[in-house]
Coordinates of C-alpha atoms in Angstrom, one line a residue:
M1 CA 168.6 71.4 195.6
D2 CA 165.5 71.0 193.2
G3 CA 167.6 72.1 190.2
Q4 CA 170.1 69.6 190.7
E5 CA 167.6 66.8 190.9
N6 CA 166.0 68.0 187.6
E7 CA 169.3 68.1 186.1
Q8 CA 170.2 64.6 187.0
H9 CA 166.9 63.4 185.8
A10 CA 167.3 64.9 182.5
N11 CA 170.9 63.2 182.3
R12 CA 169.3 59.8 182.9
D13 CA 166.8 60.4 180.2
E14 CA 169.6 61.1 177.9
D15 CA 171.4 57.8 178.8
V16 CA 168.6 55.7 177.7
P17 CA 169.3 54.3 174.4
V18 CA 167.2 55.3 171.3
T19 CA 166.1 51.6 170.4
D20 CA 164.6 51.5 174.1
R21 CA 162.3 54.5 173.2
A22 CA 158.7 54.0 172.5
P23 CA 158.0 54.0 168.7
H24 CA 156.6 57.4 167.2
P25 CA 153.1 57.3 166.0
A26 CA 153.3 60.0 163.3
P27 CA 153.9 57.7 160.1
R28 CA 150.4 55.7 160.7
R29 CA 148.8 58.7 160.8
G30 CA 150.3 59.9 157.4
D31 CA 149.3 56.7 155.8
D32 CA 145.7 57.1 157.1
D33 CA 145.6 60.6 155.9
R34 CA 146.7 59.6 152.5
R35 CA 144.3 56.6 152.2
G36 CA 141.6 59.0 153.4
R37 CA 142.6 61.8 150.8
R38 CA 142.6 59.0 148.1
A39 CA 139.0 57.9 149.0
L40 CA 137.8 61.4 149.2
R41 CA 139.2 62.3 146.0
L42 CA 137.6 59.1 144.4
T43 CA 134.4 60.1 145.8
G44 CA 134.7 63.6 144.6
V45 CA 135.6 62.2 140.8
T46 CA 132.8 59.8 141.1
L47 CA 130.3 62.6 142.1
A48 CA 131.8 64.9 139.5
I49 CA 131.3 62.4 136.8
L50 CA 127.9 61.7 137.9
V51 CA 126.8 65.5 138.0
V52 CA 128.3 66.1 134.6
A53 CA 126.5 62.9 133.3
L54 CA 123.2 64.3 134.7
V55 CA 123.9 67.7 133.4
G56 CA 124.8 66.4 130.1
V57 CA 121.8 64.3 129.8
V58 CA 119.5 67.2 130.7
I59 CA 121.2 69.7 128.1
G60 CA 121.2 66.8 125.5
V61 CA 117.6 66.0 125.9
L62 CA 116.6 69.6 125.8
A63 CA 118.9 70.3 122.8
G64 CA 118.4 67.3 120.8
G65 CA 115.1 65.6 122.0
R66 CA 112.8 67.0 119.2
V67 CA 111.7 65.7 115.9
S68 CA 109.2 67.0 113.0
T69 CA 107.0 64.5 111.4
D70 CA 103.8 64.4 109.4
I71 CA 100.8 63.0 111.3
G72 CA 97.9 62.7 108.8
P73 CA 97.3 66.1 107.5
F74 CA 99.5 67.9 110.1
Q75 CA 102.9 68.8 110.5
A76 CA 103.8 67.9 114.0
D77 CA 106.5 68.5 116.6
L78 CA 107.5 65.6 119.1
T79 CA 109.6 66.8 121.9
V80 CA 110.8 64.6 125.0
A81 CA 111.9 66.5 128.5
P82 CA 113.0 65.5 131.6
A83 CA 110.2 65.2 134.1
L84 CA 109.1 63.5 137.6
G85 CA 105.8 62.3 136.5
G86 CA 106.0 61.0 132.9
G87 CA 102.7 61.5 130.6
T88 CA 102.0 63.0 127.4
T89 CA 100.9 66.5 126.2
V90 CA 99.0 66.9 122.9
D91 CA 98.9 70.7 122.1
I92 CA 96.3 71.8 119.5
P93 CA 96.8 75.2 119.1
P94 CA 94.7 77.3 119.7
L95 CA 92.2 75.2 121.2
G96 CA 94.1 74.0 124.2
A97 CA 95.8 70.8 125.2
L98 CA 95.1 67.2 125.7
L99 CA 96.9 65.5 129.0
L100 CA 97.4 61.6 128.8
D101 CA 98.7 59.7 131.8
S102 CA 100.5 57.4 129.0
H103 CA 103.5 56.2 131.0
D104 CA 105.7 56.5 134.1
G105 CA 109.2 57.6 134.4
P106 CA 111.5 60.6 134.3
T107 CA 110.5 61.6 130.6
H108 CA 107.5 63.7 129.2
L109 CA 106.5 63.5 125.6
T110 CA 104.9 66.6 124.0
V111 CA 103.1 66.5 120.6
E112 CA 102.3 69.8 119.0
L113 CA 100.2 69.8 116.2
G114 CA 101.5 72.5 114.0
A115 CA 100.5 73.7 110.2
L116 CA 98.0 72.1 108.2
D117 CA 99.6 70.9 105.0
Q118 CA 97.1 72.5 102.1
S119 CA 97.4 69.5 99.7
R120 CA 96.8 66.7 102.3
T121 CA 94.2 68.5 103.9
E122 CA 92.4 69.1 100.3
A123 CA 93.0 65.5 99.7
L124 CA 91.1 64.5 102.6
I125 CA 88.2 66.5 101.6
D126 CA 88.2 65.6 98.2
D127 CA 88.3 61.8 99.0
P128 CA 86.4 60.8 102.1
A129 CA 88.1 57.3 102.0
S130 CA 91.3 59.0 102.6
I131 CA 90.2 60.1 106.1
N132 CA 90.0 56.5 107.2
R133 CA 93.4 55.8 105.4
A134 CA 94.8 58.8 107.2
S135 CA 93.5 57.9 110.7
Q136 CA 95.3 54.3 110.3
S137 CA 98.3 55.5 109.2
A138 CA 98.5 58.3 112.1
V139 CA 99.2 55.4 114.3
D140 CA 102.1 54.5 112.1
D141 CA 103.2 58.2 111.9
V142 CA 103.3 58.6 115.9
R143 CA 105.3 55.3 116.2
E144 CA 107.7 55.9 113.6
G145 CA 108.4 59.6 115.0
V146 CA 108.5 58.4 118.4
M147 CA 111.2 56.0 117.6
R148 CA 113.2 58.6 115.8
L149 CA 112.8 60.9 118.6
G150 CA 114.2 58.1 121.1
L151 CA 117.3 57.5 119.1
R152 CA 117.9 61.2 118.4
T153 CA 117.4 61.9 122.3
L154 CA 119.9 59.1 123.1
A155 CA 122.4 60.3 120.8
S156 CA 122.2 63.9 121.6
A157 CA 122.3 63.1 125.5
V158 CA 125.6 61.0 125.1
L159 CA 127.1 63.4 122.8
V160 CA 126.7 66.6 124.9
T161 CA 127.7 64.6 127.9
L162 CA 131.0 63.5 126.1
L163 CA 131.9 67.0 125.1
L164 CA 131.2 68.5 128.3
A165 CA 133.3 65.8 130.3
L166 CA 136.4 66.5 127.9
L167 CA 135.9 69.9 128.2
L168 CA 136.0 69.8 132.2
F169 CA 138.1 66.5 132.9
R170 CA 140.4 66.8 129.7
D171 CA 140.8 63.0 130.5
T172 CA 139.3 60.5 127.9
R173 CA 138.8 57.7 130.6
R174 CA 136.5 59.9 132.8
A175 CA 134.7 61.2 129.7
A176 CA 134.2 57.5 128.7
W177 CA 132.9 57.1 132.0
A178 CA 130.4 60.0 131.7
G179 CA 129.3 59.1 128.5
G180 CA 128.5 55.5 129.7
L181 CA 126.6 56.8 132.5
A182 CA 124.7 59.1 130.4
L183 CA 124.0 56.1 128.1
L184 CA 122.8 54.0 131.0
I185 CA 120.7 57.1 132.6
T186 CA 118.9 57.9 129.2
A187 CA 118.3 54.6 128.1
G188 CA 116.9 53.7 131.4
S189 CA 114.6 56.4 131.3
L190 CA 113.3 55.9 127.7
G191 CA 113.2 52.3 128.5
T192 CA 111.1 52.8 131.9
A193 CA 108.6 54.8 129.5
A194 CA 108.4 52.3 126.9
A195 CA 107.8 49.4 129.6
T196 CA 105.2 51.3 131.4
I197 CA 103.2 52.6 128.3
R198 CA 99.5 52.7 128.7
P199 CA 97.7 52.6 125.3
E200 CA 94.2 52.8 127.1
A201 CA 95.1 56.3 128.5
I202 CA 93.7 57.9 125.4
E203 CA 90.3 56.8 126.4
E204 CA 90.6 58.8 129.7
P205 CA 92.2 62.3 128.6
R206 CA 92.3 65.5 130.4
Y207 CA 91.6 68.8 128.8
E208 CA 93.1 72.2 129.4
G209 CA 92.2 75.4 127.9
L210 CA 89.3 75.7 125.5
L211 CA 88.7 72.0 125.7
V212 CA 87.5 72.0 129.1
N213 CA 83.8 70.9 128.2
A214 CA 85.5 68.2 126.2
P215 CA 82.7 65.6 126.4
A216 CA 80.2 67.8 124.6
I217 CA 82.8 69.1 122.2
V218 CA 83.8 65.5 121.0
G219 CA 80.2 64.5 120.6
D220 CA 79.6 67.4 118.3
A221 CA 82.8 67.3 116.5
R222 CA 81.6 63.6 115.5
R223 CA 78.4 64.6 114.4
I224 CA 79.7 67.5 112.3
A225 CA 82.6 65.5 110.8
N226 CA 80.3 62.8 109.6
D227 CA 77.9 65.7 107.9
Y228 CA 81.3 67.3 106.7
T229 CA 82.0 64.2 104.7
R230 CA 78.8 64.0 102.9
Y231 CA 79.2 67.7 102.4
A232 CA 82.7 67.4 100.9
E233 CA 81.5 64.5 98.7
Q234 CA 78.7 66.5 97.1
L235 CA 80.6 69.7 96.8
Q236 CA 83.7 67.8 95.2
R237 CA 81.2 66.8 92.5
I238 CA 79.8 70.2 92.1
V239 CA 83.0 72.1 91.8
G240 CA 84.5 69.8 90.0
N241 CA 82.1 69.9 87.3
V242 CA 83.3 72.7 85.1
S243 CA 80.6 72.3 82.6
Q244 CA 77.9 73.0 85.2
L245 CA 78.8 76.4 85.8
Y246 CA 79.1 76.9 82.2
T247 CA 75.4 75.7 81.8
T248 CA 74.2 78.0 84.5
V249 CA 75.9 80.9 83.1
S250 CA 74.6 80.3 79.6
A251 CA 70.9 80.0 80.8
L252 CA 70.9 83.6 82.1
P253 CA 69.0 86.3 80.2
V254 CA 71.1 88.0 77.7
Y255 CA 73.9 90.1 79.1
E256 CA 77.0 91.3 77.4
P257 CA 79.4 93.3 79.5
A258 CA 80.7 96.3 77.5
P259 CA 84.5 96.2 76.4
G260 CA 86.8 97.2 79.1
T261 CA 84.7 95.7 81.8
T262 CA 86.6 94.9 85.1
R263 CA 85.5 91.6 86.7
V264 CA 85.9 91.5 90.6
L265 CA 85.2 88.3 92.6
H266 CA 83.9 89.3 96.4
V267 CA 84.4 86.5 99.0
S268 CA 84.2 86.7 102.8
D269 CA 84.4 84.6 106.0
M270 CA 86.0 81.6 104.5
H271 CA 86.6 80.3 108.2
L272 CA 89.1 77.7 107.1
N273 CA 86.8 75.5 104.5
P274 CA 89.4 74.1 102.1
T275 CA 86.6 73.5 99.8
G276 CA 85.9 77.1 99.3
W277 CA 89.2 77.6 97.5
Q278 CA 88.1 75.0 95.0
L279 CA 85.2 77.0 94.3
I280 CA 87.0 80.4 94.1
R281 CA 89.7 78.7 91.4
T282 CA 86.8 77.6 89.4
V283 CA 85.0 80.9 89.3
V284 CA 88.1 82.6 89.0
E285 CA 89.1 80.8 85.8
Q286 CA 85.6 80.5 84.3
F287 CA 84.3 83.9 84.7
G288 CA 87.7 85.6 83.8
I289 CA 88.2 87.5 87.1
D290 CA 90.6 90.3 87.3
V291 CA 90.6 90.9 90.8
V292 CA 89.7 89.0 93.9
I293 CA 88.5 90.9 97.2
D294 CA 88.2 89.3 100.6
T295 CA 86.5 91.3 103.3
G296 CA 87.8 89.1 106.1
D297 CA 87.6 86.1 108.5
I298 CA 89.7 84.0 106.3
T299 CA 90.6 81.9 109.6
D300 CA 88.7 80.9 112.9
W301 CA 91.3 81.6 115.7
G302 CA 94.0 83.6 113.8
S303 CA 96.6 81.1 115.2
E304 CA 99.9 80.0 113.6
P305 CA 98.8 76.4 112.2
E306 CA 96.1 78.1 110.5
A307 CA 98.3 80.5 108.5
S308 CA 99.2 77.8 106.0
Y309 CA 95.7 77.9 105.0
V310 CA 96.1 81.2 103.2
G311 CA 98.7 79.3 100.8
S312 CA 96.2 78.8 98.2
I313 CA 95.9 82.5 97.4
G314 CA 99.2 82.5 95.4
L315 CA 97.5 79.8 93.3
L316 CA 94.7 82.1 91.9
K317 CA 97.4 84.1 89.9
K318 CA 95.2 87.0 90.3
P319 CA 95.6 90.1 92.6
Y320 CA 94.0 89.2 96.0
V321 CA 92.9 92.4 98.0
Y322 CA 92.3 91.5 101.9
I323 CA 91.2 93.1 104.9
R324 CA 91.6 91.5 108.5
G325 CA 88.1 90.3 110.2
N326 CA 87.4 89.9 113.8
H327 CA 88.7 86.0 113.5
D328 CA 91.9 87.1 111.9
S329 CA 95.0 88.1 113.6
G330 CA 97.8 90.3 112.8
R331 CA 99.8 86.9 112.3
T332 CA 96.9 85.9 109.8
A333 CA 97.2 89.3 108.0
A334 CA 101.1 88.9 107.7
A335 CA 100.7 85.4 106.5
V336 CA 98.2 86.7 103.7
A337 CA 101.0 89.7 103.0
R338 CA 103.5 87.0 102.2
Q339 CA 101.8 85.7 99.3
P340 CA 103.0 87.0 96.1
N341 CA 99.8 88.3 94.6
A342 CA 98.3 89.6 97.7
I343 CA 97.6 93.1 99.2
V344 CA 96.7 93.7 102.8
L345 CA 94.7 97.0 103.2
N346 CA 94.7 98.6 106.7
N347 CA 93.1 102.1 106.4
T348 CA 95.3 102.2 103.1
T349 CA 94.3 102.4 99.5
T350 CA 95.5 100.6 96.4
T351 CA 94.8 100.8 92.7
V352 CA 94.3 97.4 91.1
A353 CA 93.1 96.6 87.5
G354 CA 92.0 100.4 87.3
L355 CA 90.1 100.1 90.3
T356 CA 91.0 102.2 93.3
I357 CA 90.2 100.4 96.7
A358 CA 90.3 101.5 100.1
G359 CA 89.9 99.2 103.0
V360 CA 90.4 98.8 106.7
G361 CA 90.6 95.8 109.2
D362 CA 88.2 95.0 111.8
P363 CA 89.1 96.6 115.1
R364 CA 88.5 93.7 117.2
F365 CA 90.0 90.5 117.7
T366 CA 87.5 88.1 118.9
P367 CA 88.0 84.6 117.6
D368 CA 85.9 82.7 120.2
K369 CA 82.5 81.3 119.1
N370 CA 80.2 83.6 121.2
T371 CA 81.4 86.5 118.9
S372 CA 80.0 84.7 115.7
P373 CA 77.0 86.6 113.9
A374 CA 74.6 84.4 115.6
G375 CA 75.8 84.5 119.2
S376 CA 76.9 87.9 119.6
G377 CA 75.1 91.5 120.7
L378 CA 76.5 94.7 119.3
T379 CA 77.2 96.7 122.5
K380 CA 77.2 100.5 122.6
Q381 CA 81.0 100.4 123.2
T382 CA 81.5 97.8 120.1
A383 CA 79.3 100.0 118.0
D384 CA 81.2 103.0 118.8
Q385 CA 84.4 101.3 118.0
L386 CA 83.2 100.0 114.7
I387 CA 82.0 103.3 113.7
G388 CA 85.2 105.0 114.9
T389 CA 86.9 102.6 112.3
G390 CA 84.4 103.7 109.5
D391 CA 85.3 107.3 110.4
Q392 CA 89.1 106.7 109.9
L393 CA 88.4 104.8 106.6
A394 CA 86.2 107.6 105.5
A395 CA 88.9 110.3 106.1
T396 CA 91.4 108.2 104.3
V397 CA 89.0 108.0 101.4
R398 CA 88.3 111.7 101.2
S399 CA 92.2 112.3 101.4
S400 CA 93.0 109.8 98.4
P401 CA 94.6 111.6 95.6
R402 CA 92.4 109.3 93.3
P403 CA 88.9 108.8 93.7
V404 CA 87.9 105.6 95.7
D405 CA 85.8 103.1 93.7
I406 CA 85.4 100.5 96.5
A407 CA 85.6 100.8 100.1
L408 CA 86.2 97.7 102.3
V409 CA 85.0 96.9 105.6
H410 CA 84.5 93.7 107.5
D411 CA 81.5 94.4 109.6
P412 CA 78.6 96.4 107.9
A413 CA 78.4 98.2 111.0
S414 CA 81.3 100.4 110.0
A415 CA 80.0 101.4 106.8
G416 CA 77.7 104.3 107.7
P417 CA 80.3 107.0 107.8
L418 CA 81.5 106.0 104.2
S419 CA 78.0 107.2 102.8
G420 CA 78.7 109.6 99.9
T421 CA 82.8 109.1 100.1
C422 CA 82.6 106.5 97.4
P423 CA 80.0 104.7 95.4
L424 CA 80.2 101.1 96.4
V425 CA 81.3 99.5 100.1
L426 CA 82.0 95.7 100.2
A427 CA 81.7 94.1 103.7
G428 CA 81.1 90.5 105.2
H429 CA 80.8 89.2 108.8
T430 CA 77.0 88.3 108.8
H431 CA 77.3 85.3 106.8
A432 CA 74.0 86.5 105.1
R433 CA 73.8 88.5 101.8
Q434 CA 72.3 91.8 101.8
V435 CA 72.3 94.8 99.4
S436 CA 71.1 98.2 100.6
K437 CA 71.8 101.9 100.0
L438 CA 73.5 103.8 102.9
P439 CA 71.4 106.9 104.1
E440 CA 72.5 109.7 101.8
V441 CA 74.6 112.6 102.5
P442 CA 73.1 115.9 100.9
G443 CA 75.2 116.9 98.2
Q444 CA 77.1 113.8 98.2
Q445 CA 77.2 110.8 95.8
P446 CA 74.8 107.8 96.5
T447 CA 76.6 104.9 98.2
Q448 CA 75.5 101.3 98.0
L449 CA 76.5 98.8 100.4
M450 CA 76.8 95.0 99.5
V451 CA 77.1 92.3 102.5
Q452 CA 78.6 89.0 101.4
G453 CA 77.6 85.6 102.9
S454 CA 80.0 83.0 103.7
T455 CA 82.4 81.8 101.0
G456 CA 83.2 79.0 103.6
G457 CA 79.7 78.1 104.4
A458 CA 80.5 79.6 108.0
G459 CA 83.3 76.6 108.4
L460 CA 82.5 73.8 110.6
R461 CA 79.7 76.0 112.6
G462 CA 78.0 76.2 109.4
L463 CA 77.1 72.3 109.9
E464 CA 75.8 72.7 113.3
G465 CA 72.3 73.5 112.5
E466 CA 69.7 71.4 110.6
K467 CA 70.8 72.6 107.1
P468 CA 74.4 73.7 106.3
T469 CA 75.1 77.4 105.4
P470 CA 75.6 77.5 101.7
L471 CA 78.8 78.8 100.3
S472 CA 78.4 82.3 98.8
M473 CA 80.3 84.7 96.4
S474 CA 79.5 87.3 94.0
V475 CA 81.1 88.2 90.7
L476 CA 81.1 92.2 90.0
Y477 CA 81.1 94.0 86.7
F478 CA 82.5 97.4 86.6
D479 CA 82.4 99.5 83.4
Q480 CA 85.2 101.6 81.9
N481 CA 84.1 104.4 84.4
K482 CA 84.4 102.0 87.3
L483 CA 80.8 102.0 88.2
L484 CA 79.2 98.8 89.1
Q485 CA 77.1 97.7 86.2
A486 CA 75.7 94.3 87.4
Y487 CA 76.6 91.4 89.8
D488 CA 76.1 87.7 89.9
D489 CA 75.5 86.0 93.2
I490 CA 76.7 82.4 93.1
T491 CA 75.7 80.0 95.8
V492 CA 76.6 76.5 96.3
G493 CA 74.0 74.4 98.1
G494 CA 75.2 72.0 101.0
T495 CA 74.3 68.6 102.2
G496 CA 71.3 67.2 100.3
Q497 CA 71.2 70.3 97.8
A498 CA 73.5 69.3 95.1
Q499 CA 73.0 72.5 93.0
V500 CA 74.4 75.8 91.7
N501 CA 72.4 78.7 91.9
L502 CA 73.7 81.9 90.3
E503 CA 71.4 85.1 90.4
R504 CA 72.1 88.0 88.1
H505 CA 71.4 91.5 88.9
V506 CA 71.6 94.4 86.6
V507 CA 72.1 97.5 88.3
E508 CA 70.6 100.6 86.5
V509 CA 72.4 103.9 86.5
P510 CA 71.2 105.9 89.7
K511 CA 70.1 109.3 89.6
A512 CA 71.4 111.8 92.0
G513 CA 69.3 111.5 95.2
A514 CA 67.5 108.3 94.0
P515 CA 67.7 104.9 95.5
V516 CA 69.5 102.3 93.8
P517 CA 67.0 100.1 91.6
V518 CA 68.2 96.4 91.6
T519 CA 66.5 93.8 89.0
P520 CA 66.9 90.2 90.3
T521 CA 66.7 87.5 87.6
P522 CA 67.3 84.2 89.3
T523 CA 68.3 81.1 87.5
R524 CA 68.8 77.5 89.0

């Protein structure tokens, strides 16, 4: 019964016309789905273009946001990088960094002062008025460098974004949108930095690194700079006056070096003083120097920017034998070795102008001010280290196939083990001249120790006292047997002391076991 009713009900449904049935909702849902997919796809493309633009801007800024420019005597690198807080960092290796709250926006500027240009540095020293001109032009140098940096950064960001978009989308229209967006982002970021620049930020810097005691350091630096200007003025007149040194030499007691005499100029502890090179060049030319020997501390911190200072070695056109001091790094020694006339000794020997010379670098690298001769004590550990270095060099001297005429150490504390191995040891480090005889070893030859003063006047630290440290160097005369027969100690006075002092010492031939007599004959 029930089955018949269901069958009749089904038949009635089949009799209803199709047009009288309710419309099917499926087509409306299809349109909505298509519109939804289209909107979703548009959103995805927009986000993809935005992401590509942001990635392109970051890569472009990091890759191309860098320019090199001259700021005063420095070769500087200017870089811009994405950041949240803006600001500027001035890197001054190896002293540290100066942080400035210079601007807002998502860009950070870094100014890294690199190598000193030797010619421009010497020009500043030679002409004190040029210091003022350099300080004025530095502002224009920075402004011009920042402008070039902005344009280069903008171009790099847009170009990288276009290339990235073309690579990913393979559609010029989308690539154009990405490039335009990159242009807008980059220009907006740089524009925000330019619009919010605060020139007064330089008056309230924050220091990091070795400039942590900045207020005191800046005060001292200004005083030193003022003294150094006067110092350079007087030295320029002294060193530039060729006849003055000739007059000094001609006033000495009669001394005629024998034919075949070898002349060696001993310098030490230059400490970045460019004026020292002027004096060295003058002495090399006027005294007919055959070899220059440098017993170390040519720099102050052993940093990369300081490496350009050694470029003057090549101008001397004479063999330049060098050992590393405790203020010189391996990088410094490598920079010296690159000079065409330089020979760097590190527990090795060389023969130059007939002289066999052995030398070893200082075992320490302690470029901070506390390790200067006036501020450092000689601990037992350090003494053992220095004596060990002397032992190493003594072994090298004994094993040399040729008798060694001169041994070189930086710190005279390393000289003791060399007694009896060679007739002469040269050293520096103490910034004070000293000539002595090492304790004799029974049955061995006597050995003389000559410690040089500072050829660079101890650098800027030499101006911190009431009187600046004078520039010191010595001319050594060796006979045909390569024995020291005489030496001239040359001293150039500092501020308020416009004079050259040359003191000649004639060395008598020592008897076996007897002290080495020295006869000084001072002349001013």
